[in-house]
Every structure is written in C-alpha cells, then in structure tokens.
Coordinates of C-alpha atoms in Angstrom, one line a residue:
M1 CA 46.9 -29.9 8.6
P2 CA 47.6 -32.5 5.9
G3 CA 49.0 -31.6 2.5
M4 CA 50.7 -28.4 1.6
P5 CA 51.0 -25.8 4.3
R6 CA 49.3 -22.4 3.9
P7 CA 52.0 -20.2 2.1
T8 CA 53.2 -17.1 3.7
L9 CA 54.2 -14.0 1.8
S10 CA 57.9 -13.4 1.6
L11 CA 59.6 -10.1 0.8
R12 CA 61.3 -11.9 -2.2
L13 CA 57.9 -12.0 -4.0
L14 CA 57.6 -8.2 -3.7
T15 CA 60.7 -7.4 -5.8
P16 CA 60.1 -5.6 -9.1
R17 CA 60.7 -8.7 -11.3
H18 CA 57.5 -10.1 -9.8
W19 CA 55.3 -7.0 -10.3
P20 CA 53.9 -8.2 -13.7
A21 CA 52.7 -11.4 -12.1
W22 CA 51.1 -9.4 -9.3
I23 CA 49.3 -7.3 -11.9
G24 CA 48.0 -10.5 -13.4
V25 CA 46.8 -11.7 -10.0
G26 CA 45.0 -8.4 -9.4
F27 CA 43.3 -8.6 -12.8
I28 CA 42.1 -12.1 -12.0
W29 CA 40.8 -10.8 -8.6
L30 CA 38.8 -8.0 -10.4
I31 CA 37.3 -10.4 -12.9
A32 CA 36.3 -12.8 -10.0
H33 CA 34.3 -10.0 -8.4
L34 CA 32.1 -9.2 -11.3
P35 CA 28.4 -10.1 -11.1
F36 CA 27.9 -13.7 -12.4
R37 CA 26.1 -12.7 -15.6
W38 CA 28.7 -10.0 -16.4
L39 CA 31.4 -12.6 -15.8
M40 CA 29.7 -15.0 -18.2
G41 CA 29.4 -12.3 -20.8
L42 CA 33.1 -11.5 -20.5
G43 CA 33.9 -15.2 -20.9
R44 CA 32.0 -15.3 -24.2
L45 CA 33.8 -12.2 -25.4
A46 CA 37.2 -13.7 -24.5
G47 CA 36.1 -16.9 -26.3
R48 CA 35.4 -15.0 -29.6
L49 CA 38.9 -13.4 -29.3
A50 CA 40.4 -16.9 -28.7
L51 CA 39.2 -18.0 -32.1
H52 CA 41.8 -15.7 -33.7
L53 CA 44.8 -15.7 -31.3
N54 CA 46.4 -19.1 -31.4
R55 CA 46.6 -21.1 -34.6
E56 CA 48.7 -23.9 -32.9
R57 CA 46.0 -24.6 -30.2
R58 CA 43.3 -24.5 -32.9
H59 CA 45.2 -27.1 -34.8
I60 CA 45.6 -29.3 -31.7
A61 CA 41.9 -29.0 -30.9
A62 CA 40.9 -29.8 -34.5
T63 CA 43.2 -32.8 -34.6
N64 CA 41.9 -34.2 -31.3
I65 CA 38.3 -33.7 -32.4
A66 CA 38.8 -35.3 -35.8
L67 CA 40.4 -38.4 -34.0
C68 CA 37.7 -38.7 -31.3
F69 CA 34.6 -37.9 -33.4
P70 CA 35.2 -39.6 -36.8
E71 CA 31.4 -40.0 -37.1
L72 CA 31.0 -36.2 -37.5
D73 CA 31.3 -34.7 -40.9
P74 CA 34.0 -32.1 -41.5
V75 CA 31.5 -29.2 -41.1
S76 CA 30.3 -30.5 -37.8
Q77 CA 33.8 -31.1 -36.6
Q78 CA 34.8 -27.5 -37.4
A79 CA 31.7 -26.3 -35.6
L80 CA 32.8 -28.2 -32.5
V81 CA 36.3 -26.8 -32.8
R82 CA 34.9 -23.3 -32.9
A83 CA 32.6 -23.9 -29.9
N84 CA 35.6 -25.4 -28.0
L85 CA 37.9 -22.5 -28.6
C86 CA 35.1 -20.1 -27.5
D87 CA 34.9 -22.2 -24.4
V88 CA 38.6 -21.5 -23.6
G89 CA 37.5 -17.9 -23.0
M90 CA 34.9 -19.2 -20.5
M91 CA 37.7 -21.2 -18.8
L92 CA 39.6 -18.0 -18.1
V93 CA 36.7 -16.3 -16.2
E94 CA 35.6 -19.6 -14.5
F95 CA 39.1 -20.2 -13.1
A96 CA 39.1 -16.6 -11.8
L97 CA 35.8 -17.1 -10.0
G98 CA 36.8 -20.5 -8.7
W99 CA 40.1 -19.2 -7.3
M100 CA 39.2 -15.7 -6.0
G101 CA 35.5 -15.3 -6.0
S102 CA 34.0 -14.5 -2.5
D103 CA 32.0 -17.1 -0.7
R104 CA 29.0 -14.9 -1.2
A105 CA 29.6 -14.9 -5.0
I106 CA 30.1 -18.6 -5.1
A107 CA 26.9 -19.2 -3.1
R108 CA 25.0 -17.2 -5.8
V109 CA 26.1 -19.4 -8.7
P110 CA 23.2 -21.6 -9.8
V111 CA 24.1 -25.3 -9.3
T112 CA 22.4 -28.6 -9.1
F113 CA 24.0 -31.5 -7.3
E114 CA 23.1 -35.2 -7.7
G115 CA 24.6 -38.5 -6.3
L116 CA 25.7 -37.4 -2.9
E117 CA 24.3 -40.6 -1.5
H118 CA 27.2 -42.5 -3.1
L119 CA 29.7 -40.5 -1.1
E120 CA 27.7 -40.9 2.1
A121 CA 27.6 -44.6 1.6
A122 CA 31.3 -44.8 1.2
R123 CA 31.9 -42.8 4.3
A124 CA 29.4 -44.9 6.3
A125 CA 31.5 -47.9 5.3
G126 CA 34.6 -46.1 6.7
R127 CA 36.2 -45.8 3.2
G128 CA 38.0 -42.9 1.7
V129 CA 37.0 -41.6 -1.7
L130 CA 38.8 -40.8 -4.9
L131 CA 36.7 -38.5 -7.1
V132 CA 37.8 -39.0 -10.7
G133 CA 37.1 -36.2 -13.1
G134 CA 38.4 -34.7 -16.3
H135 CA 40.0 -31.5 -17.5
F136 CA 37.0 -29.4 -18.4
S137 CA 37.1 -25.6 -18.7
H138 CA 35.2 -25.3 -15.4
L139 CA 37.0 -27.8 -13.3
E140 CA 38.4 -25.3 -10.8
L141 CA 35.0 -23.6 -10.4
C142 CA 33.2 -26.9 -10.0
A143 CA 35.7 -28.1 -7.4
R144 CA 34.9 -24.9 -5.5
L145 CA 31.2 -25.5 -5.9
V146 CA 31.3 -29.1 -4.7
S147 CA 33.3 -28.0 -1.7
Q148 CA 30.2 -26.2 -0.5
R149 CA 28.6 -29.6 0.0
I150 CA 31.5 -31.9 1.0
R151 CA 35.0 -31.6 2.5
I152 CA 37.3 -32.2 -0.4
A153 CA 41.0 -32.2 -1.1
G154 CA 42.8 -31.9 -4.4
M155 CA 46.0 -33.0 -6.1
Y156 CA 47.8 -30.3 -8.2
R157 CA 51.0 -29.5 -10.1
R158 CA 53.0 -26.5 -8.8
M159 CA 52.7 -23.4 -11.0
D160 CA 55.8 -22.0 -12.7
S161 CA 55.2 -18.5 -11.3
D162 CA 56.1 -18.2 -7.6
V163 CA 53.5 -15.3 -7.3
F164 CA 50.7 -17.3 -8.8
E165 CA 51.7 -20.4 -6.8
F166 CA 51.4 -18.3 -3.6
A167 CA 48.1 -16.6 -4.6
V168 CA 46.4 -19.7 -6.0
L169 CA 47.5 -22.1 -3.3
R170 CA 46.2 -19.7 -0.6
A171 CA 43.0 -19.3 -2.5
R172 CA 42.5 -23.1 -2.8
L173 CA 43.3 -23.7 0.9
D174 CA 40.5 -21.2 1.8
Y175 CA 37.9 -23.7 0.5
A176 CA 39.7 -27.1 0.1
D177 CA 40.3 -29.4 3.1
A178 CA 43.8 -29.9 1.9
M179 CA 46.0 -29.7 -1.3
F180 CA 48.5 -32.3 -2.2
D181 CA 51.4 -31.9 -4.5
K182 CA 51.1 -34.5 -7.4
D183 CA 54.2 -36.3 -6.1
D184 CA 52.9 -36.5 -2.5
I185 CA 51.5 -40.0 -2.8
R186 CA 52.1 -40.9 0.8
G187 CA 50.2 -37.9 2.1
T188 CA 47.4 -38.4 -0.3
V189 CA 47.0 -42.0 0.7
K190 CA 47.2 -41.3 4.4
Y191 CA 44.4 -38.7 4.0
M192 CA 42.1 -41.1 2.2
K193 CA 42.8 -43.9 4.7
A194 CA 41.5 -41.5 7.3
G195 CA 38.2 -41.2 5.4
G196 CA 39.1 -38.1 3.3
T197 CA 37.8 -37.4 -0.2
V198 CA 40.3 -36.4 -2.9
W199 CA 39.5 -35.0 -6.4
Y200 CA 41.9 -36.1 -9.2
A201 CA 42.0 -35.8 -13.0
P202 CA 44.2 -38.4 -14.7
D203 CA 43.3 -37.5 -18.3
Q204 CA 46.4 -35.7 -19.5
D205 CA 49.5 -37.0 -21.2
M206 CA 52.0 -36.8 -18.4
R207 CA 54.8 -38.6 -20.3
S208 CA 55.4 -40.6 -17.1
K209 CA 57.1 -44.0 -16.6
D210 CA 53.8 -45.1 -15.0
N211 CA 51.8 -44.6 -18.2
V212 CA 49.9 -47.4 -20.0
F213 CA 48.3 -47.2 -23.4
V214 CA 44.5 -47.6 -23.1
P215 CA 41.7 -46.4 -25.3
F216 CA 40.3 -42.9 -25.1
F217 CA 37.6 -42.5 -27.8
G218 CA 39.0 -45.6 -29.4
V219 CA 42.5 -44.0 -29.8
P220 CA 45.4 -45.5 -27.7
A221 CA 46.2 -42.8 -25.2
A222 CA 49.2 -42.8 -22.8
T223 CA 47.4 -42.6 -19.4
I224 CA 48.9 -42.3 -16.0
T225 CA 48.1 -45.3 -13.7
A226 CA 47.9 -43.2 -10.5
T227 CA 44.2 -43.8 -10.0
H228 CA 44.8 -47.5 -9.7
H229 CA 47.7 -47.1 -7.3
L230 CA 46.1 -44.4 -5.1
A231 CA 42.8 -46.3 -4.8
R232 CA 44.5 -49.6 -4.0
M233 CA 47.0 -48.3 -1.5
A234 CA 44.2 -46.3 0.3
N235 CA 41.5 -49.0 -0.1
A236 CA 39.4 -46.1 -1.5
V237 CA 36.1 -46.1 -3.3
V238 CA 36.5 -44.6 -6.9
I239 CA 33.6 -42.3 -7.8
P240 CA 33.3 -40.5 -11.2
F241 CA 32.6 -36.7 -10.8
F242 CA 30.6 -35.3 -13.7
H243 CA 30.2 -31.6 -14.2
R244 CA 29.1 -29.4 -17.0
R245 CA 28.0 -25.8 -17.7
L246 CA 24.3 -25.4 -18.5
P247 CA 23.2 -23.4 -21.5
G248 CA 22.0 -19.8 -21.2
D249 CA 24.0 -18.8 -18.1
T250 CA 21.7 -21.0 -16.0
G251 CA 24.5 -22.5 -14.0
Y252 CA 26.2 -25.8 -13.6
A253 CA 25.2 -29.5 -13.1
L254 CA 27.3 -31.6 -10.8
R255 CA 26.8 -35.3 -10.4
L256 CA 28.6 -38.1 -8.5
G257 CA 28.2 -41.3 -10.4
A258 CA 27.9 -44.8 -8.9
P259 CA 31.2 -46.2 -7.5
L260 CA 33.2 -48.2 -9.9
D261 CA 32.7 -51.7 -8.6
D262 CA 35.7 -53.3 -10.3
V263 CA 38.2 -50.5 -9.4
P264 CA 40.7 -50.9 -7.9
S265 CA 41.5 -54.4 -9.2
R266 CA 44.9 -56.0 -9.4
D267 CA 45.3 -54.9 -13.0
A268 CA 46.5 -51.3 -13.4
A269 CA 45.8 -51.3 -17.2
H270 CA 42.2 -52.6 -16.6
D271 CA 41.5 -49.9 -14.0
T272 CA 43.0 -47.2 -16.1
A273 CA 40.9 -48.2 -19.1
V274 CA 37.7 -48.2 -17.0
V275 CA 38.5 -44.7 -15.8
N276 CA 39.2 -43.5 -19.3
A277 CA 35.8 -44.9 -20.4
Q278 CA 34.2 -42.9 -17.6
I279 CA 35.9 -39.7 -18.6
E280 CA 34.9 -40.3 -22.2
Q281 CA 31.3 -40.5 -21.1
M282 CA 31.7 -37.2 -19.3
V283 CA 33.1 -35.6 -22.4
R284 CA 30.3 -36.9 -24.6
E285 CA 27.8 -35.1 -22.3
A286 CA 29.5 -31.7 -23.0
P287 CA 32.2 -32.1 -25.7
E288 CA 32.6 -28.4 -26.4
Q289 CA 33.6 -27.9 -22.7
Y290 CA 36.5 -30.3 -22.7
L291 CA 40.2 -29.2 -22.9
W292 CA 40.8 -30.3 -26.5
V293 CA 43.7 -27.8 -26.8
H294 CA 45.9 -30.2 -24.8
K295 CA 48.0 -32.7 -26.7
R296 CA 46.3 -35.7 -25.3
F297 CA 47.9 -38.1 -27.8
K298 CA 51.4 -36.7 -27.9
T299 CA 53.0 -39.9 -26.6
R300 CA 52.5 -42.6 -29.1
P301 CA 52.8 -46.4 -28.9
P302 CA 56.2 -47.7 -30.2
G303 CA 56.3 -47.5 -34.0
E304 CA 53.3 -45.3 -34.3
P305 CA 53.6 -42.0 -36.2
K306 CA 53.3 -38.6 -34.4
I307 CA 49.9 -37.0 -34.4
Y308 CA 50.7 -33.3 -33.9

C-alpha cells in the first residue's frame, strides 16, 4: 500500500499520560454519531461560543478580512468576522463527522457533485490528478464525501498528539486510498504517475524555503510552490476542487473545475499565482467558511511591516 502504513495500537499509547487525549477522541466519536441535523445544531451552538472564547483569533480573522475585502464597509467586515467565527464551531463538528462518522452516516449527508467528467478525461489520458483546494471549515468532511465517488489520496501534516495521530490516520485510511506525509514527495509523485488522484491544499503560510510571494486577494502572500513541483514531476493534471456548505442544513456542494491549462509550466511563481487565484475564487463563493483565523500573511516581503 502506498503512503503511510495503517498504524497499530501500541501499549505506550495506553499509559495514563495519554488518557486525556483518549477522552478527547471518545468525545469526537460521540459527536460524529449524532444525527446530521443534531450535529449541525451543535456546530451552530459551538460557533456562538467561539465568538467569546479567543480574542487573538478574532483579531487575526478581522485583520485578514479587512485586508482581503477592502470594498466592504466596517459594519459589513465585522458581520463577516462574526459569521466566520461562528463557522469555526461548524468546523469542529464537521471534522468529527469526516474523521469518525460511519459510512452509513456519510451516505446520508446531502451532497451535490459536479465536474466529474474532468477527472475521467484525465484518467482516460493516463494522467494522474492533483486536486487543489483550500482550508475551509469543512475540508475534511468534503474529502470524505468526494471519496464516495472517486479513489483519492491526501497529503497531511503529522499531529502533535500521538493518540490523535493514531486515531485520525486510521480513520482517514478507512476511506482514503492513501495518505502521504507532507514531506513524502517521492511517494506522492509515484502515486500520481501511476494514475492516482491526490488532494492538496497549498494556501497556508508554511514559512518554507520554497515559498514565493504571489497575490492572494491582492496582498502579497508567502505561498508554497509544491503544487508546481508535484504536478511537474508527476506530469499530473491540476484540477481545482471547490466545496461549500449550503444554507439551512441542506448539505454540501462539491465541484471539480476545469483543469488548469497552463499549469504546470516552467515558472513556479506563475503556477503558484494561478493556484492562488483559483483559491481566491473558491473563497469568494463562501467567504464566511474560509479559515480566516490562520495567519495567512505572517511572512512578509523584505522590508514590509508585520501585519499581526
């Protein structure tokens, strides 16, 4: 099996110092097994609590939104900040459902899917596919939902908690074709060269040596160039993956966009800018559902003042 092997439970993880983490895993499992409408209601409740719990994250979201939506007046910006912080509560329950919901529960989630023909065309041409998405509150759940239609692998960063790493990796490998550590470039490329499809989100400030500054909502953003390198090494088709939560607990809309004709090119900065533009388009479709609490603009161009 490519990628990370399925983890096995070691006795070390059962020692008392890991018990709080196991309680957390158990709590997530219980949430994931609530009926869908109850789960959505719990997410909205958690969102209202999130409005009052973390002033730092509220400041980060407000700063990002002011930078990226200067056309909005202050009242509208604050309304978007509030909606976004409420969405953080939805993120908690959606991650739970994506990780630990049963196959039966996932099958009951209302979802529409468009653009599958783009993926089928790439496969018919013998090409691997790099699905490029963004960090939205429902990214984990939507990866699980799309796995009902297509075999998909993912790239991920190891969790700090050994217990959560064990539990979440096992859960992901129950529905994903493979999971690759973010540094396993060789394995990821080999998988795509064999015709595999990998989901990847390059829209966070990784503070990597492989960053370039390209626009995101018109603001220079340090953006990792991995999309360019992965696609070029694997000769893969790059397809944008749009997903958003629909209003009124009516489910999710998933869409595969047309392949990016000019990616990969020979210019890493060009390709990275094209991908950022696609993610910006995704965000504009559902701005309150994006992860604005992340310090997207923490790394600044030389000589530029700090933002946060």
